[in-house]
mmCIF file of C-alpha atoms in Angstrom:
data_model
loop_
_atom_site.group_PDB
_atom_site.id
_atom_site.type_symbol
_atom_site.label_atom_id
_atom_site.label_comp_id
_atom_site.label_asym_id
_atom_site.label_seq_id
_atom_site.Cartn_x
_atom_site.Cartn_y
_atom_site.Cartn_z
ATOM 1 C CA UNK S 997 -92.827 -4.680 77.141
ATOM 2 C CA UNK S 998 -94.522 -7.987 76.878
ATOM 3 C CA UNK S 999 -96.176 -10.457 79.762
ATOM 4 C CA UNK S 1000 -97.019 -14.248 79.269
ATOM 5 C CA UNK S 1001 -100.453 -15.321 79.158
ATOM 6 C CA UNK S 1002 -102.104 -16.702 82.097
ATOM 7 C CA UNK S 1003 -102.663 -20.207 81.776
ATOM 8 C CA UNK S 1004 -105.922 -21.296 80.221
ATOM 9 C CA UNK S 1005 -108.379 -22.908 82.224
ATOM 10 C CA UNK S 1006 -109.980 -26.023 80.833
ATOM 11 C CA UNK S 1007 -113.428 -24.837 81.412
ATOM 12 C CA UNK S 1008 -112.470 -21.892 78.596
ATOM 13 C CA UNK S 1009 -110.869 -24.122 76.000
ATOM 14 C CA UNK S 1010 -112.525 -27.969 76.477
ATOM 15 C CA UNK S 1011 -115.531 -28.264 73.855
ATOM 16 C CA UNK S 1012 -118.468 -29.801 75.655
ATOM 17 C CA UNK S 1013 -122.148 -30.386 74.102
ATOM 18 C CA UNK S 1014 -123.349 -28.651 76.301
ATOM 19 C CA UNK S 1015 -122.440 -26.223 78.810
ATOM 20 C CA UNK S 1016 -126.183 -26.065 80.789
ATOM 21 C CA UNK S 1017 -125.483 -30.153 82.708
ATOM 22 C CA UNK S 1018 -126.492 -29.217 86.055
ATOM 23 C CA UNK S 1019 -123.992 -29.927 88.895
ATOM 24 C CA UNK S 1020 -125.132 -31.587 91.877
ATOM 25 C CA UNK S 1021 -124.138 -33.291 94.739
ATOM 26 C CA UNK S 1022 -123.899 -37.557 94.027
ATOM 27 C CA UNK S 1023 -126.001 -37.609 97.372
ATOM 28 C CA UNK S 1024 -129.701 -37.196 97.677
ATOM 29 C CA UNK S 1025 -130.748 -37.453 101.355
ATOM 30 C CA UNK S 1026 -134.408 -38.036 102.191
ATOM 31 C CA UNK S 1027 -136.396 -36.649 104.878
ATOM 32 C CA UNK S 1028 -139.855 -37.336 106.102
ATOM 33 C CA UNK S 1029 -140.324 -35.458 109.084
ATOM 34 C CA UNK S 1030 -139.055 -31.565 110.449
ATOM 35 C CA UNK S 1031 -136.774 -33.559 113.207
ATOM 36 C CA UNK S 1032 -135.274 -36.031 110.977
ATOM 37 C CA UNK S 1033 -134.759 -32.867 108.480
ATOM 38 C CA UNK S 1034 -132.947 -31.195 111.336
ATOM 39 C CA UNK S 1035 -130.678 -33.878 111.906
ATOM 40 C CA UNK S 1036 -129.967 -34.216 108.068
ATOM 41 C CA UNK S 1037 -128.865 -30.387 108.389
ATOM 42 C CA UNK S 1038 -126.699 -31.030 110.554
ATOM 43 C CA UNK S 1039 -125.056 -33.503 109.090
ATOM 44 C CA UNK S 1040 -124.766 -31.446 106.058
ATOM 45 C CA UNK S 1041 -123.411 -28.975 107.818
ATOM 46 C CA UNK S 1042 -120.741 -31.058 109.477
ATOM 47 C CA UNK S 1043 -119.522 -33.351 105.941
ATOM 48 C CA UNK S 1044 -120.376 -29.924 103.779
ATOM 49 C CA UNK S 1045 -122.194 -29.404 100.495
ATOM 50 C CA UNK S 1046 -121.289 -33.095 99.290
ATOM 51 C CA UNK S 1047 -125.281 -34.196 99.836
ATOM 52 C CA UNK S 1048 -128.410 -32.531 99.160
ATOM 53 C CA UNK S 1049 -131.479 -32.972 100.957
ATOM 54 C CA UNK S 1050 -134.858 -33.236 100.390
ATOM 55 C CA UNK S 1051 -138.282 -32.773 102.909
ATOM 56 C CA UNK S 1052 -140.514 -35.461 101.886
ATOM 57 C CA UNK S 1053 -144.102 -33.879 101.888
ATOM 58 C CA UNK S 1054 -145.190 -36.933 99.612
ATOM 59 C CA UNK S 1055 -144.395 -40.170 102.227
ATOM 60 C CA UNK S 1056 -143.714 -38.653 105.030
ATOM 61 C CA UNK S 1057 -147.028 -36.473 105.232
ATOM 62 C CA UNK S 1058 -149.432 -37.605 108.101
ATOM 63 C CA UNK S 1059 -152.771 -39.092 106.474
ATOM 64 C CA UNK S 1060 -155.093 -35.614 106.343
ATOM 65 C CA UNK S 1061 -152.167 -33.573 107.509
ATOM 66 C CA UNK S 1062 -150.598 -32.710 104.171
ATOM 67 C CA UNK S 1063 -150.631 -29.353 104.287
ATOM 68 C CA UNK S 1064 -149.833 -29.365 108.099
ATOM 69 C CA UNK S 1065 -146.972 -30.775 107.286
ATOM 70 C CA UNK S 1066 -145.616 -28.836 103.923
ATOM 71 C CA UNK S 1067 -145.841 -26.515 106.348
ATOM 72 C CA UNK S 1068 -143.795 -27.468 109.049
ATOM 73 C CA UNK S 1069 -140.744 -28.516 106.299
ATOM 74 C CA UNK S 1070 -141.001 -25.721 104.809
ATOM 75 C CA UNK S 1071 -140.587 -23.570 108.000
ATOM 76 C CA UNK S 1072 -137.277 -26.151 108.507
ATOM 77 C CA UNK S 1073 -136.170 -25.484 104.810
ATOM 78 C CA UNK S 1074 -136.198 -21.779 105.488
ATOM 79 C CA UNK S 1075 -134.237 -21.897 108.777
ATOM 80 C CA UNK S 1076 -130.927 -21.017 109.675
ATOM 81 C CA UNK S 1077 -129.715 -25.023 109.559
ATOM 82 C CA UNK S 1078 -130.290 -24.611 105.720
ATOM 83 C CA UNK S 1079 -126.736 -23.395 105.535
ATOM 84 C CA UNK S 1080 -125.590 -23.983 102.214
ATOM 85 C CA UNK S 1081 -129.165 -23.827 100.276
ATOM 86 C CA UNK S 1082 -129.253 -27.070 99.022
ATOM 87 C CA UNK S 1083 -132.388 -28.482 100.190
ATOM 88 C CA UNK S 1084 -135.003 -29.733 98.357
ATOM 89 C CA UNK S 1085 -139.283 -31.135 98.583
ATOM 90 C CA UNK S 1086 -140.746 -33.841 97.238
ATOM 91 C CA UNK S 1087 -144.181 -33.007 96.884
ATOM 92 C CA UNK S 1088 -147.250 -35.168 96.332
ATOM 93 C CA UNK S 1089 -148.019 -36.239 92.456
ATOM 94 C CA UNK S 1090 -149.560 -33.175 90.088
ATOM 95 C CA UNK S 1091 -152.647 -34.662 89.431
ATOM 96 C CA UNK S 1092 -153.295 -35.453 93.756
ATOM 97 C CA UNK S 1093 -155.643 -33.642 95.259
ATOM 98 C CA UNK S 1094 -153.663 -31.500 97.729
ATOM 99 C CA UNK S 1095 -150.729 -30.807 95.266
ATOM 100 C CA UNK S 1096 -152.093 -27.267 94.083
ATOM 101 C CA UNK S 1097 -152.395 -26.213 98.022
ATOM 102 C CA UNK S 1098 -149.009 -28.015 98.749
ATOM 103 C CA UNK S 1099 -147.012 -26.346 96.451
ATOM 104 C CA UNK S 1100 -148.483 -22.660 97.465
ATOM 105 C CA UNK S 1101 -147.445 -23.566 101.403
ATOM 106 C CA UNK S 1102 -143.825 -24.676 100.275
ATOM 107 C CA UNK S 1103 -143.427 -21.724 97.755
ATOM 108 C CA UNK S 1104 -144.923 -19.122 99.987
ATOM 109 C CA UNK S 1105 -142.907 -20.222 102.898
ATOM 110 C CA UNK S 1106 -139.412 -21.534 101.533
ATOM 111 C CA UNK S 1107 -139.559 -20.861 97.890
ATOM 112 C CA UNK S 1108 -136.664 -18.393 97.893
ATOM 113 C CA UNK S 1109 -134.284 -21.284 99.369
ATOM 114 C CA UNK S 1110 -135.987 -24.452 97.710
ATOM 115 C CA UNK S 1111 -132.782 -26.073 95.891
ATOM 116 C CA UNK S 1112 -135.457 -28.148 93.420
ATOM 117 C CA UNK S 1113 -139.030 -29.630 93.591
ATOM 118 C CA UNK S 1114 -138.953 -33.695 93.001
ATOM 119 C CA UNK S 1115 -142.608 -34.582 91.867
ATOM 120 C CA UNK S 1116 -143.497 -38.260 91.740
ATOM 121 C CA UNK S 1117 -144.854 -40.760 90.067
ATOM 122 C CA UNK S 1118 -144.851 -38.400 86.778
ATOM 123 C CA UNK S 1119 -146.873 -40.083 83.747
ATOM 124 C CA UNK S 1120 -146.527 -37.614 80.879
ATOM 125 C CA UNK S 1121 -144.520 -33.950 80.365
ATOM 126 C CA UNK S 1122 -148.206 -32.276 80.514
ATOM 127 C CA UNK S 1123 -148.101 -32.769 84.197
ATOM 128 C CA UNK S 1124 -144.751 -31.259 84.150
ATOM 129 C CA UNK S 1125 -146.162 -28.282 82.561
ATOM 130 C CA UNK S 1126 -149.006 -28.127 84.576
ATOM 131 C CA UNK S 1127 -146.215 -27.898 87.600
ATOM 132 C CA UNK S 1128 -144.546 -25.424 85.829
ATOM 133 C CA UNK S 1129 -147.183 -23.211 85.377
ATOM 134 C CA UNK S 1130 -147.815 -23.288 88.900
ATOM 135 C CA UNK S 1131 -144.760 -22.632 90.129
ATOM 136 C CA UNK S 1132 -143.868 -19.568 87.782
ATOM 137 C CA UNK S 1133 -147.192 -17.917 89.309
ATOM 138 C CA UNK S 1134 -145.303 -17.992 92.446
ATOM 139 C CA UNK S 1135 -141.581 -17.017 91.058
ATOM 140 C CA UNK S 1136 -142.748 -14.117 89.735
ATOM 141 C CA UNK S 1137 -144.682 -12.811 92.745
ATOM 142 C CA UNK S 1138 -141.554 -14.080 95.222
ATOM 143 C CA UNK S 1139 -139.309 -12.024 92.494
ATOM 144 C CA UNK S 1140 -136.983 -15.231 91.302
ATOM 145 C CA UNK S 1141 -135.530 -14.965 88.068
ATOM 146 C CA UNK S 1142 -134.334 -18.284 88.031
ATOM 147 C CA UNK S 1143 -136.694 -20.675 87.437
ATOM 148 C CA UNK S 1144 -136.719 -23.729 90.845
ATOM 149 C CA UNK S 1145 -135.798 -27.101 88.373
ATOM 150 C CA UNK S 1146 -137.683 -30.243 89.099
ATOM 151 C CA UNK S 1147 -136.841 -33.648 89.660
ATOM 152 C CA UNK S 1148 -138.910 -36.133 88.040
ATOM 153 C CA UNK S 1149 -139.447 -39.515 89.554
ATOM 154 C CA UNK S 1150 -140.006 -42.095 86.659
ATOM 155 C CA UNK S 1151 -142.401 -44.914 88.187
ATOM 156 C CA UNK S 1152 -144.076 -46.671 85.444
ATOM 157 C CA UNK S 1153 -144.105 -47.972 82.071
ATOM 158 C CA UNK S 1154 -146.012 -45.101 81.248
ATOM 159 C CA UNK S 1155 -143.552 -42.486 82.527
ATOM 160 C CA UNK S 1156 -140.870 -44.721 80.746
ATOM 161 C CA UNK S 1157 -142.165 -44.670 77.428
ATOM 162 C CA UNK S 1158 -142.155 -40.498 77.410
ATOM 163 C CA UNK S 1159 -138.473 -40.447 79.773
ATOM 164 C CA UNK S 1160 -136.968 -38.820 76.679
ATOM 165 C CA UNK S 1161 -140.018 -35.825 76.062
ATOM 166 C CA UNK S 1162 -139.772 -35.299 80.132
ATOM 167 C CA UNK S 1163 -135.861 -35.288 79.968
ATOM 168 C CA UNK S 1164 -136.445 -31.887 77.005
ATOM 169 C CA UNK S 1165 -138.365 -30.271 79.062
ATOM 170 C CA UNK S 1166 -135.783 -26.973 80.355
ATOM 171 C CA UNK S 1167 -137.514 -27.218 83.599
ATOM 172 C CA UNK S 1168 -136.298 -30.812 84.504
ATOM 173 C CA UNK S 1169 -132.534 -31.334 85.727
ATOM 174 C CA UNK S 1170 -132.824 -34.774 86.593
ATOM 175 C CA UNK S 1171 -134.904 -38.436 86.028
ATOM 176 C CA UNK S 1172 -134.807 -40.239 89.159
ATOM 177 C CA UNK S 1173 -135.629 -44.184 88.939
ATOM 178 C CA UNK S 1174 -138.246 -45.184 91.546
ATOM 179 C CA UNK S 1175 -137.555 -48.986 92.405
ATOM 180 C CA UNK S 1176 -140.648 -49.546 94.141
ATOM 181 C CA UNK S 1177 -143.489 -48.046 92.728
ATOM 182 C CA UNK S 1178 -141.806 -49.232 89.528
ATOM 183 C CA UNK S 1179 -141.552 -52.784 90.697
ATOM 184 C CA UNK S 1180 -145.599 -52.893 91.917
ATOM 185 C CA UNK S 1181 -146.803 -51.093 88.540
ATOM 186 C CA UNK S 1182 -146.085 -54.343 87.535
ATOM 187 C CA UNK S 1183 -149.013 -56.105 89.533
ATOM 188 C CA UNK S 1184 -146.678 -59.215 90.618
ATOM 189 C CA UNK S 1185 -145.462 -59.524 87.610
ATOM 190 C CA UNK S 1186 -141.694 -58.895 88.786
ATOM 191 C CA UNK S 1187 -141.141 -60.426 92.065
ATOM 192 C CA UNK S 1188 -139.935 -59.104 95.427
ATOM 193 C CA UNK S 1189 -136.213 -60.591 94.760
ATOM 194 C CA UNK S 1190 -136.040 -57.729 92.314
ATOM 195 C CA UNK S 1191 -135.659 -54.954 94.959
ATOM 196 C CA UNK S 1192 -133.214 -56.245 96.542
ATOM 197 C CA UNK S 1193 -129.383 -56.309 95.236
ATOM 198 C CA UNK S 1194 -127.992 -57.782 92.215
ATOM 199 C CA UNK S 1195 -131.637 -58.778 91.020
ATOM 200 C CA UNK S 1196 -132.632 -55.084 90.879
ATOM 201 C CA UNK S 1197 -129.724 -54.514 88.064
ATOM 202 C CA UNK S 1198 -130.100 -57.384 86.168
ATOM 203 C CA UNK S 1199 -133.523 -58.352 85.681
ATOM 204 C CA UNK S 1200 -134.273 -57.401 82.190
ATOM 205 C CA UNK S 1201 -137.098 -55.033 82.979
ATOM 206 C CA UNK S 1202 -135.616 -53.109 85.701
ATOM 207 C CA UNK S 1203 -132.169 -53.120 83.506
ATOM 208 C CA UNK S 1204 -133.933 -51.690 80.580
ATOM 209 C CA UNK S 1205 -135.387 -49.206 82.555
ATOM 210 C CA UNK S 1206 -131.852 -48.174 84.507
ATOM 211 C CA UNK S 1207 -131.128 -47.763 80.879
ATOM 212 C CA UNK S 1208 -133.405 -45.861 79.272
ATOM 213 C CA UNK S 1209 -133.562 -43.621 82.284
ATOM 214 C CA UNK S 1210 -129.899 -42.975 82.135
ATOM 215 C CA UNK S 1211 -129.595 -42.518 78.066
ATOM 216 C CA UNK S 1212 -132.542 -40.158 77.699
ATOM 217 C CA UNK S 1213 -130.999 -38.335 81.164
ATOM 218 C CA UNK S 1214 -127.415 -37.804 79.173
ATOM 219 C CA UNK S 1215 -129.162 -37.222 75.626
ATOM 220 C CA UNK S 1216 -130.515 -34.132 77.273
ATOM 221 C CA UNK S 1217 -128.072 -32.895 79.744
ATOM 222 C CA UNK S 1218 -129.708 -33.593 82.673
ATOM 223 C CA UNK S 1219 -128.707 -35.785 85.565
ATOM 224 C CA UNK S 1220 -129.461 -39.897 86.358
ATOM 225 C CA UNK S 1221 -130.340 -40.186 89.506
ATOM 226 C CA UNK S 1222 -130.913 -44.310 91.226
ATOM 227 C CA UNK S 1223 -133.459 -45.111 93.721
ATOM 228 C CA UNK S 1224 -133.490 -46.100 97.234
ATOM 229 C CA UNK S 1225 -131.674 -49.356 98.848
ATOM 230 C CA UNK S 1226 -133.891 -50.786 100.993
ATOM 231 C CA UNK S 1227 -131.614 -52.151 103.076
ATOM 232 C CA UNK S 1228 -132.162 -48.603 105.812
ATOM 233 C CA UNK S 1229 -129.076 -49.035 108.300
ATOM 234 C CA UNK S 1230 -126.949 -50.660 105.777
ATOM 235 C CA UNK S 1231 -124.356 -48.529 104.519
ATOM 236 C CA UNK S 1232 -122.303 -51.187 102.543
ATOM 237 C CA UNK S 1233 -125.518 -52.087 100.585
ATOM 238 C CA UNK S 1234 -126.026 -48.583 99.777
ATOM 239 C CA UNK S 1235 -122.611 -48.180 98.440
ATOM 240 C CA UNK S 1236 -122.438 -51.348 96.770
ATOM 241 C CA UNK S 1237 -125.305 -49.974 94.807
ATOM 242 C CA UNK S 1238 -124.573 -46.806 94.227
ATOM 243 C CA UNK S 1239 -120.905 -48.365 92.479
ATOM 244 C CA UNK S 1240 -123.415 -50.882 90.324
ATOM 245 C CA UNK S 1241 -125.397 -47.971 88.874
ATOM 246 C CA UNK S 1242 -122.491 -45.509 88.328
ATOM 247 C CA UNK S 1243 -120.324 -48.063 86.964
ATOM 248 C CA UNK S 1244 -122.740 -50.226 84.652
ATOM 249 C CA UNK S 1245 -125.781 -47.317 84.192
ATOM 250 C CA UNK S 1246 -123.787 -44.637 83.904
ATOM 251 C CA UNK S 1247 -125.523 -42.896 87.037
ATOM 252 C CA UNK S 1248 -124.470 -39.453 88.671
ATOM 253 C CA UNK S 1249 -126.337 -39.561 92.027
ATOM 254 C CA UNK S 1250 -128.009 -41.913 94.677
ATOM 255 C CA UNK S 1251 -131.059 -41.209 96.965
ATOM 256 C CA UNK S 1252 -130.499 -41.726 100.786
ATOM 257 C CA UNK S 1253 -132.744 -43.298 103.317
ATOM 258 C CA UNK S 1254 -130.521 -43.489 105.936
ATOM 259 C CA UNK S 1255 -127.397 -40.977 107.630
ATOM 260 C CA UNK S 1256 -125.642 -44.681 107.786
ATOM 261 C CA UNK S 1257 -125.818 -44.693 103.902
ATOM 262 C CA UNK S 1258 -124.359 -41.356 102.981
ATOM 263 C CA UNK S 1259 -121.426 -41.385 103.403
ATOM 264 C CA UNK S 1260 -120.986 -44.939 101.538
ATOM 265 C CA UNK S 1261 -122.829 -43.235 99.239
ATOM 266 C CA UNK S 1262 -120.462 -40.243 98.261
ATOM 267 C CA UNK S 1263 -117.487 -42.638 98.502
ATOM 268 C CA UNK S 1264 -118.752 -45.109 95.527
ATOM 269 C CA UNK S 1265 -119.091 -42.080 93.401
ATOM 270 C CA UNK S 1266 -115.299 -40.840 94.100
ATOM 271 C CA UNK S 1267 -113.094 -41.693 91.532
ATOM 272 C CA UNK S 1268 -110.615 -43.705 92.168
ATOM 273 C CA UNK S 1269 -106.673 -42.344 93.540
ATOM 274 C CA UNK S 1270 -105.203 -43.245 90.720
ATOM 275 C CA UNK S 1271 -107.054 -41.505 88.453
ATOM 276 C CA UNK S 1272 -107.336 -38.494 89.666
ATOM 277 C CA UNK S 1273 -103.342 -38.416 89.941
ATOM 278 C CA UNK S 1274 -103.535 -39.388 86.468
ATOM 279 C CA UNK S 1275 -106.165 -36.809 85.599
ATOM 280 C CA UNK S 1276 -104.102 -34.378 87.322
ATOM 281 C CA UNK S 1277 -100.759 -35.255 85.342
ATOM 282 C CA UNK S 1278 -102.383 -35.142 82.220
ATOM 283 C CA UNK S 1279 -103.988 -32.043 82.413
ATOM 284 C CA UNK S 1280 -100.983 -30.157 84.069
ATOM 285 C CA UNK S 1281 -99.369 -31.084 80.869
ATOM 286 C CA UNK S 1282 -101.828 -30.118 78.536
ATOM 287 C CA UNK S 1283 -102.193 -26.645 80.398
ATOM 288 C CA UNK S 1284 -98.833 -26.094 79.806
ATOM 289 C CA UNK S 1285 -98.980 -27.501 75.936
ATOM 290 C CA UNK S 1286 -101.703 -25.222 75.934
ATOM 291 C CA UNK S 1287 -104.452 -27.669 75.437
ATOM 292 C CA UNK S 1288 -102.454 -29.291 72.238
ATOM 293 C CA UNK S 1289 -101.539 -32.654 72.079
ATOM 294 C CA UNK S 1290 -99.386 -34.433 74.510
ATOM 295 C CA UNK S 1291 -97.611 -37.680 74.982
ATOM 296 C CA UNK S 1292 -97.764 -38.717 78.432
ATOM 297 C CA UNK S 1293 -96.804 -42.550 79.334
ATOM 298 C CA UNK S 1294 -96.418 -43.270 75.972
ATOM 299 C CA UNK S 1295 -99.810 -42.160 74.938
ATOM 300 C CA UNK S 1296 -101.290 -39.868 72.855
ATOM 301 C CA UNK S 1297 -103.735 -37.101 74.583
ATOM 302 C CA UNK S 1298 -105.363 -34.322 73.023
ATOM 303 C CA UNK S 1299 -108.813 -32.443 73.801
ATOM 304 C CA UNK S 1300 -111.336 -35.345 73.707
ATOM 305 C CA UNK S 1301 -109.292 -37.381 76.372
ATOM 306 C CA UNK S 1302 -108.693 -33.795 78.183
ATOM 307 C CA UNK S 1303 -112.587 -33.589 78.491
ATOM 308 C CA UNK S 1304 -112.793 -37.200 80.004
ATOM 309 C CA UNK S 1305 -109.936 -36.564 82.746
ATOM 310 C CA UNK S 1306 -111.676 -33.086 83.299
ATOM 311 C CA UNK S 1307 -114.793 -34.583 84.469
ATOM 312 C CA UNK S 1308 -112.812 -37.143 86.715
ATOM 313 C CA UNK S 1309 -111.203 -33.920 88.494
ATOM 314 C CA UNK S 1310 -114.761 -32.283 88.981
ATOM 315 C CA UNK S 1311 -116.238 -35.582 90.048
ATOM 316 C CA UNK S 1312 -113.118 -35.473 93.116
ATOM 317 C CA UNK S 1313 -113.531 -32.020 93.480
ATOM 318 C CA UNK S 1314 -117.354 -32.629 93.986
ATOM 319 C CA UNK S 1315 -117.011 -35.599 96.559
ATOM 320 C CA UNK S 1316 -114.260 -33.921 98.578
ATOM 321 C CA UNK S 1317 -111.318 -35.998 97.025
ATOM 322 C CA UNK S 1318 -108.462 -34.265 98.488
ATOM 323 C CA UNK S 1319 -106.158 -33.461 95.148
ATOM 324 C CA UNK S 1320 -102.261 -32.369 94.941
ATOM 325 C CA UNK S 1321 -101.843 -29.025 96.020
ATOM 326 C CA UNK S 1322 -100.532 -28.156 92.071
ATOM 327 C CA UNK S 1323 -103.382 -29.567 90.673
ATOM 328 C CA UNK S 1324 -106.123 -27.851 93.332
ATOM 329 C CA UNK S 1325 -104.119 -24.630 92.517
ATOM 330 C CA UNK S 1326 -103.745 -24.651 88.568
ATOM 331 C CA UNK S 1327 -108.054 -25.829 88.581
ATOM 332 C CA UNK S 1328 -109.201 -24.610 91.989
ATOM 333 C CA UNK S 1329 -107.809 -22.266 93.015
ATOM 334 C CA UNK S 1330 -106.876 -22.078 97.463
ATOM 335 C CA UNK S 1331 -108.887 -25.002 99.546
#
């Protein structure tokens, strides 16, 4: 008595570099205060796991209240609005006076549900060690065996010229590109048009950045992550940024200022219909070729293409791109 195989899922036969990439929502919302955190929640709750969010304990922290405040996020961090655990805090720079007693409140009070730490204005990978050190101290005594990942916020030429060192470290998921502070470490040197718009993409010190950020973020496995649009209640802006660095910087994920941006946000990172019906076809087919070579509109697929439409399903599948009931149910499984 025989039985057919069950199909072959791509994850089990599709060759990838690497298997550790971490997967994360294309949204980063930012926080700086426990009410705007509990709004944020909420709207997490309501459009689901599509955003992260993180408490910012670095600009949003009252003058002389730092630790009053680390505090009160983390307290929001670990409360039942955290539904899906996928909230992080930024915390003050490593070498800052308070960071040491910042980083015991947040651990002590939410480290069990902190999603990641971002830590700004990084200038070389000793500082993430330093961090690191830190933070096992308190994973070991809270019992985690997975090590919190960081988020490092490149903000400098400095920073930039070690982007690839920081991007090794196993620690770090993603390089995040601060506009601003990267813009003024220049000392009026690159002018105020350049945080605004096209400007910010194309002048030749920001692009190299964009770039440098992005290749050393991919050379590693770890995630590119753009900076804020200053533009606050302007979703479109947002959006139209958040397409610019995807499409031409190769991008995953976009920082939030705003609820008004979010949403634009996630939609510039969905993949267009089309392809993910043609991602769908194609990968049906190969399934059923089991992952050999296809024709499909008189073209020739085999497993390098398969890994390209892959990654346009899980980029739909991560923005809530609502995908033909076959396709959900051969890759999915049930909504």
């Amino acid at each position: 008595m025989s039985s057919q195989a069950a199909p072959r899922s791509p994850g089990s036969v599709l060759y990838r570099e690497r298997d550790s990439r971490p997967v994360l929502p294309v949204c980063d919302h930012y926080c700086g205060s426990p009410a705007l955190l509990a709004k944020s929640l909420a709207l997490q709750g309501r459009l689901g796991p599509v955003l992260d969010i993180t408490a910012d304990c670095e600009d949003g922290a009252p003058a002389g209240d730092e630790l009053g405040h680390a505090l009160r996020m983390a307290q929001a961090i670990d409360s039942p609005g955290n539904r899906f655990n996928r909230v992080g805090a930024r915390t003050h720079p490593v070498f800052h006076a308070c960071f040491k007693a910042e980083l015991d409140t947040l651990m002590t009070h939410a480290g069990h549900r902190l999603a990641y730490l971002t830590l700004p204005k990084v200038r070389s990978v000793a500082e993430i060690c330093t961090a690191s050190t830190l933070c096992q101290q308190h994973e070991a005594h809270l019992g985690l065996t997975t090590p919190i990942p960081f988020q490092v916020l490149i903000e400098s030429p400095a920073a930039l010229a070690e982007v690839h060192a920081m991007a090794a470290h196993p620690r770090v998921q993603a390089l995040c590109f601060g506009l601003m502070d990267y813009v003024s470490s220049f000392e009026g040197a690159i002018g105020a048009d350049a945080l605004h718009g096209a400007r910010q993409f194309e002048h030749p010190l920001l692009a190299r950045a964009l770039t440098d950020i992005s290749l050393a973020a991919h050379a590693h496995g770890k995630v590119a992550v753009h900076s804020v649009t200053l533009a606050i209640g302007d979703g479109t802006a947002a959006g139209e940024d958040a397409l610019r660095a995807a499409r031409d910087f190769g991008y995953q994920r976009k920082w939030s200022i705003h609820p008004r941006q979010v949403e634009p946000i996630i939609a510039a990172f969905q993949p267009p219909a089309q392809d993910v019906r043609r991602a769908g076809e194609i990968l049906l087919a190969a399934q059923a070729a089991d992952w050999g070579p296809i024709r499909h509109v008189d073209e020739l697929h085999d497993r390098a293409s398969y890994r390209y439409w892959w990654h346009v399903l899980q980029q739909a599948w991560r923005t809530g791109v609502p995908l033909p009931p076959d396709v959900q149910a051969a890759f999915f499984g049930d909504a």
